[in-house]
Amino acid sequence: MKVHPYLTFDGTTSEAMTFYQTALGGELTMMMYSDMPPGDDIPEGAGGKVAHARLDLGNIILQASDRLDGSGAGFKGFDLQIDLSDVEKGRALFDALAEGGEILMPYGDVFWARAFGTLRDKFGVPWMIHVA
């Protein structure tokens, strides 16, 4: 079994997924827009939003879409954790994801790991960078 994160944004999926591709690497393999006529399943005004996006990061797939109902995104009760073995690679990922966001715990030495830090990126997604 594999668990892959699926994030929902309020109209910023395209920008967010492009940001994550730059920060994390990988291949953005899908960016499907919801340019479909309104109907039973597609609300009025949903055209141009991202219906589904996929970023392949090796053994992890990060997926996302815009909320078609306009109810807004809200990222609470979880963090996306990246585990690494290289402290400098962790620093680079932390700095890239923190750009325009909020650092919650600065990246550095901790008693339980060689390096650790937490942040909320500019889209509101919480991240932990952990180097065992």
PDB file of C-alpha atoms in Angstrom:
ATOM      1  CA  MET A   1       0.000   0.000   0.000  1.00  0.00           C
ATOM      2  CA  LYS A   2       1.167   3.546  -0.714  1.00  0.00           C
ATOM      3  CA  VAL A   3      -0.262   6.817   0.534  1.00  0.00           C
ATOM      4  CA  HIS A   4       0.181   9.862  -1.687  1.00  0.00           C
ATOM      5  CA  PRO A   5      -0.796  13.371  -0.579  1.00  0.00           C
ATOM      6  CA  TYR A   6      -3.607  15.085  -2.507  1.00  0.00           C
ATOM      7  CA  LEU A   7      -3.871  18.817  -1.826  1.00  0.00           C
ATOM      8  CA  THR A   8      -6.792  21.065  -2.705  1.00  0.00           C
ATOM      9  CA  PHE A   9      -6.265  24.765  -3.340  1.00  0.00           C
ATOM     10  CA  ASP A  10      -8.585  27.695  -3.899  1.00  0.00           C
ATOM     11  CA  GLY A  11      -7.471  28.656  -7.409  1.00  0.00           C
ATOM     12  CA  THR A  12      -3.679  28.465  -6.949  1.00  0.00           C
ATOM     13  CA  THR A  13      -2.988  24.840  -7.901  1.00  0.00           C
ATOM     14  CA  SER A  14      -1.123  25.675 -11.109  1.00  0.00           C
ATOM     15  CA  GLU A  15       1.166  28.136  -9.327  1.00  0.00           C
ATOM     16  CA  ALA A  16       1.655  25.798  -6.343  1.00  0.00           C
ATOM     17  CA  MET A  17       2.517  22.723  -8.402  1.00  0.00           C
ATOM     18  CA  THR A  18       4.982  24.687 -10.527  1.00  0.00           C
ATOM     19  CA  PHE A  19       6.553  25.999  -7.297  1.00  0.00           C
ATOM     20  CA  TYR A  20       6.816  22.459  -5.893  1.00  0.00           C
ATOM     21  CA  GLN A  21       8.412  21.186  -9.095  1.00  0.00           C
ATOM     22  CA  THR A  22      11.047  23.928  -8.842  1.00  0.00           C
ATOM     23  CA  ALA A  23      11.613  23.381  -5.101  1.00  0.00           C
ATOM     24  CA  LEU A  24      11.469  19.566  -4.994  1.00  0.00           C
ATOM     25  CA  GLY A  25      12.384  18.525  -8.521  1.00  0.00           C
ATOM     26  CA  GLY A  26      10.484  15.724 -10.176  1.00  0.00           C
ATOM     27  CA  GLU A  27       8.313  15.801 -13.249  1.00  0.00           C
ATOM     28  CA  LEU A  28       4.986  17.587 -13.538  1.00  0.00           C
ATOM     29  CA  THR A  29       3.185  14.928 -15.567  1.00  0.00           C
ATOM     30  CA  MET A  30      -0.343  16.327 -15.539  1.00  0.00           C
ATOM     31  CA  MET A  31      -2.072  19.686 -15.325  1.00  0.00           C
ATOM     32  CA  MET A  32      -5.678  19.166 -16.423  1.00  0.00           C
ATOM     33  CA  TYR A  33      -7.895  22.238 -16.447  1.00  0.00           C
ATOM     34  CA  SER A  34     -11.630  22.180 -15.810  1.00  0.00           C
ATOM     35  CA  ASP A  35     -12.632  24.041 -18.993  1.00  0.00           C
ATOM     36  CA  MET A  36     -15.843  22.069 -19.149  1.00  0.00           C
ATOM     37  CA  PRO A  37     -19.354  23.422 -19.511  1.00  0.00           C
ATOM     38  CA  PRO A  38     -21.282  23.743 -16.237  1.00  0.00           C
ATOM     39  CA  GLY A  39     -23.495  20.769 -15.482  1.00  0.00           C
ATOM     40  CA  ASP A  40     -24.521  18.496 -12.658  1.00  0.00           C
ATOM     41  CA  ASP A  41     -20.929  17.942 -11.487  1.00  0.00           C
ATOM     42  CA  ILE A  42     -19.264  21.205 -12.623  1.00  0.00           C
ATOM     43  CA  PRO A  43     -20.388  24.343 -10.795  1.00  0.00           C
ATOM     44  CA  GLU A  44     -20.862  27.678 -12.550  1.00  0.00           C
ATOM     45  CA  GLY A  45     -17.595  29.631 -12.696  1.00  0.00           C
ATOM     46  CA  ALA A  46     -15.314  26.605 -12.346  1.00  0.00           C
ATOM     47  CA  GLY A  47     -13.833  26.980 -15.821  1.00  0.00           C
ATOM     48  CA  GLY A  48     -10.076  27.511 -15.907  1.00  0.00           C
ATOM     49  CA  LYS A  49      -9.425  25.900 -12.534  1.00  0.00           C
ATOM     50  CA  VAL A  50      -7.154  22.878 -12.239  1.00  0.00           C
ATOM     51  CA  ALA A  51      -9.208  19.689 -12.099  1.00  0.00           C
ATOM     52  CA  HIS A  52      -6.147  17.491 -11.472  1.00  0.00           C
ATOM     53  CA  ALA A  53      -2.377  17.933 -11.289  1.00  0.00           C
ATOM     54  CA  ARG A  54       0.337  15.357 -10.665  1.00  0.00           C
ATOM     55  CA  LEU A  55       3.987  15.805  -9.699  1.00  0.00           C
ATOM     56  CA  ASP A  56       6.045  12.604  -9.812  1.00  0.00           C
ATOM     57  CA  LEU A  57       8.849  12.665  -7.239  1.00  0.00           C
ATOM     58  CA  GLY A  58      10.291   9.190  -7.659  1.00  0.00           C
ATOM     59  CA  ASN A  59       8.470   6.927  -5.201  1.00  0.00           C
ATOM     60  CA  ILE A  60       6.099   9.714  -4.085  1.00  0.00           C
ATOM     61  CA  ILE A  61       3.323  11.301  -6.120  1.00  0.00           C
ATOM     62  CA  LEU A  62       2.091  14.744  -5.070  1.00  0.00           C
ATOM     63  CA  GLN A  63      -1.350  15.442  -6.502  1.00  0.00           C
ATOM     64  CA  ALA A  64      -3.577  18.510  -6.293  1.00  0.00           C
ATOM     65  CA  SER A  65      -6.598  20.327  -7.650  1.00  0.00           C
ATOM     66  CA  ASP A  66      -8.539  23.534  -7.191  1.00  0.00           C
ATOM     67  CA  ARG A  67     -11.732  23.319  -5.171  1.00  0.00           C
ATOM     68  CA  LEU A  68     -14.398  23.660  -7.817  1.00  0.00           C
ATOM     69  CA  ASP A  69     -17.022  24.751  -5.288  1.00  0.00           C
ATOM     70  CA  GLY A  70     -14.999  27.773  -4.167  1.00  0.00           C
ATOM     71  CA  SER A  71     -15.105  26.699  -0.513  1.00  0.00           C
ATOM     72  CA  GLY A  72     -11.438  27.525  -0.066  1.00  0.00           C
ATOM     73  CA  ALA A  73      -8.402  25.540   0.905  1.00  0.00           C
ATOM     74  CA  GLY A  74      -7.473  24.911   4.499  1.00  0.00           C
ATOM     75  CA  PHE A  75      -4.438  22.941   5.555  1.00  0.00           C
ATOM     76  CA  LYS A  76      -4.799  21.901   9.195  1.00  0.00           C
ATOM     77  CA  GLY A  77      -4.075  18.775  11.146  1.00  0.00           C
ATOM     78  CA  PHE A  78      -1.169  17.435   9.068  1.00  0.00           C
ATOM     79  CA  ASP A  79       2.365  18.155   7.821  1.00  0.00           C
ATOM     80  CA  LEU A  80       4.120  16.820   4.753  1.00  0.00           C
ATOM     81  CA  GLN A  81       7.422  15.399   5.995  1.00  0.00           C
ATOM     82  CA  ILE A  82      10.451  14.917   3.781  1.00  0.00           C
ATOM     83  CA  ASP A  83      13.051  12.485   5.148  1.00  0.00           C
ATOM     84  CA  LEU A  84      16.584  12.834   3.832  1.00  0.00           C
ATOM     85  CA  SER A  85      20.039  11.517   4.614  1.00  0.00           C
ATOM     86  CA  ASP A  86      21.971  14.659   3.554  1.00  0.00           C
ATOM     87  CA  VAL A  87      21.946  17.754   5.790  1.00  0.00           C
ATOM     88  CA  GLU A  88      22.843  20.182   2.980  1.00  0.00           C
ATOM     89  CA  LYS A  89      20.159  18.762   0.674  1.00  0.00           C
ATOM     90  CA  GLY A  90      17.720  19.222   3.556  1.00  0.00           C
ATOM     91  CA  ARG A  91      18.833  22.849   3.956  1.00  0.00           C
ATOM     92  CA  ALA A  92      18.325  23.480   0.219  1.00  0.00           C
ATOM     93  CA  LEU A  93      14.809  21.965   0.262  1.00  0.00           C
ATOM     94  CA  PHE A  94      13.887  23.832   3.441  1.00  0.00           C
ATOM     95  CA  ASP A  95      15.050  27.162   2.009  1.00  0.00           C
ATOM     96  CA  ALA A  96      13.281  26.558  -1.315  1.00  0.00           C
ATOM     97  CA  LEU A  97       9.967  25.652   0.326  1.00  0.00           C
ATOM     98  CA  ALA A  98      10.229  28.509   2.852  1.00  0.00           C
ATOM     99  CA  GLU A  99      10.502  31.160   0.109  1.00  0.00           C
ATOM    100  CA  GLY A 100       7.555  33.495   0.624  1.00  0.00           C
ATOM    101  CA  GLY A 101       6.244  31.338   3.468  1.00  0.00           C
ATOM    102  CA  GLU A 102       6.594  31.229   7.247  1.00  0.00           C
ATOM    103  CA  ILE A 103       9.328  29.401   9.150  1.00  0.00           C
ATOM    104  CA  LEU A 104       7.791  27.734  12.202  1.00  0.00           C
ATOM    105  CA  MET A 105      10.947  26.049  13.533  1.00  0.00           C
ATOM    106  CA  PRO A 106      14.278  27.029  11.963  1.00  0.00           C
ATOM    107  CA  TYR A 107      16.189  24.258  10.201  1.00  0.00           C
ATOM    108  CA  GLY A 108      19.117  23.024  12.287  1.00  0.00           C
ATOM    109  CA  ASP A 109      20.545  20.490  14.710  1.00  0.00           C
ATOM    110  CA  VAL A 110      18.119  18.853  17.131  1.00  0.00           C
ATOM    111  CA  PHE A 111      18.627  16.119  19.705  1.00  0.00           C
ATOM    112  CA  TRP A 112      16.558  13.540  17.766  1.00  0.00           C
ATOM    113  CA  ALA A 113      18.047  14.100  14.294  1.00  0.00           C
ATOM    114  CA  ARG A 114      21.027  15.557  12.456  1.00  0.00           C
ATOM    115  CA  ALA A 115      18.753  18.344  11.178  1.00  0.00           C
ATOM    116  CA  PHE A 116      15.086  19.282  11.332  1.00  0.00           C
ATOM    117  CA  GLY A 117      12.876  22.266  10.595  1.00  0.00           C
ATOM    118  CA  THR A 118       9.223  23.112   9.994  1.00  0.00           C
ATOM    119  CA  LEU A 119       7.567  25.713   7.812  1.00  0.00           C
ATOM    120  CA  ARG A 120       4.332  26.736   6.183  1.00  0.00           C
ATOM    121  CA  ASP A 121       4.896  27.509   2.497  1.00  0.00           C
ATOM    122  CA  LYS A 122       3.424  30.502   0.670  1.00  0.00           C
ATOM    123  CA  PHE A 123       0.335  28.426  -0.195  1.00  0.00           C
ATOM    124  CA  GLY A 124      -0.297  27.500   3.448  1.00  0.00           C
ATOM    125  CA  VAL A 125       0.925  23.898   3.213  1.00  0.00           C
ATOM    126  CA  PRO A 126       2.856  22.739   6.325  1.00  0.00           C
ATOM    127  CA  TRP A 127       6.177  20.928   5.788  1.00  0.00           C
ATOM    128  CA  MET A 128       8.748  19.161   7.978  1.00  0.00           C
ATOM    129  CA  ILE A 129      12.287  18.572   6.709  1.00  0.00           C
ATOM    130  CA  HIS A 130      13.975  15.762   8.643  1.00  0.00           C
ATOM    131  CA  VAL A 131      17.511  14.388   8.332  1.00  0.00           C
ATOM    132  CA  ALA A 132      17.992  11.247  10.447  1.00  0.00           C
TER     133      ALA A 132
END
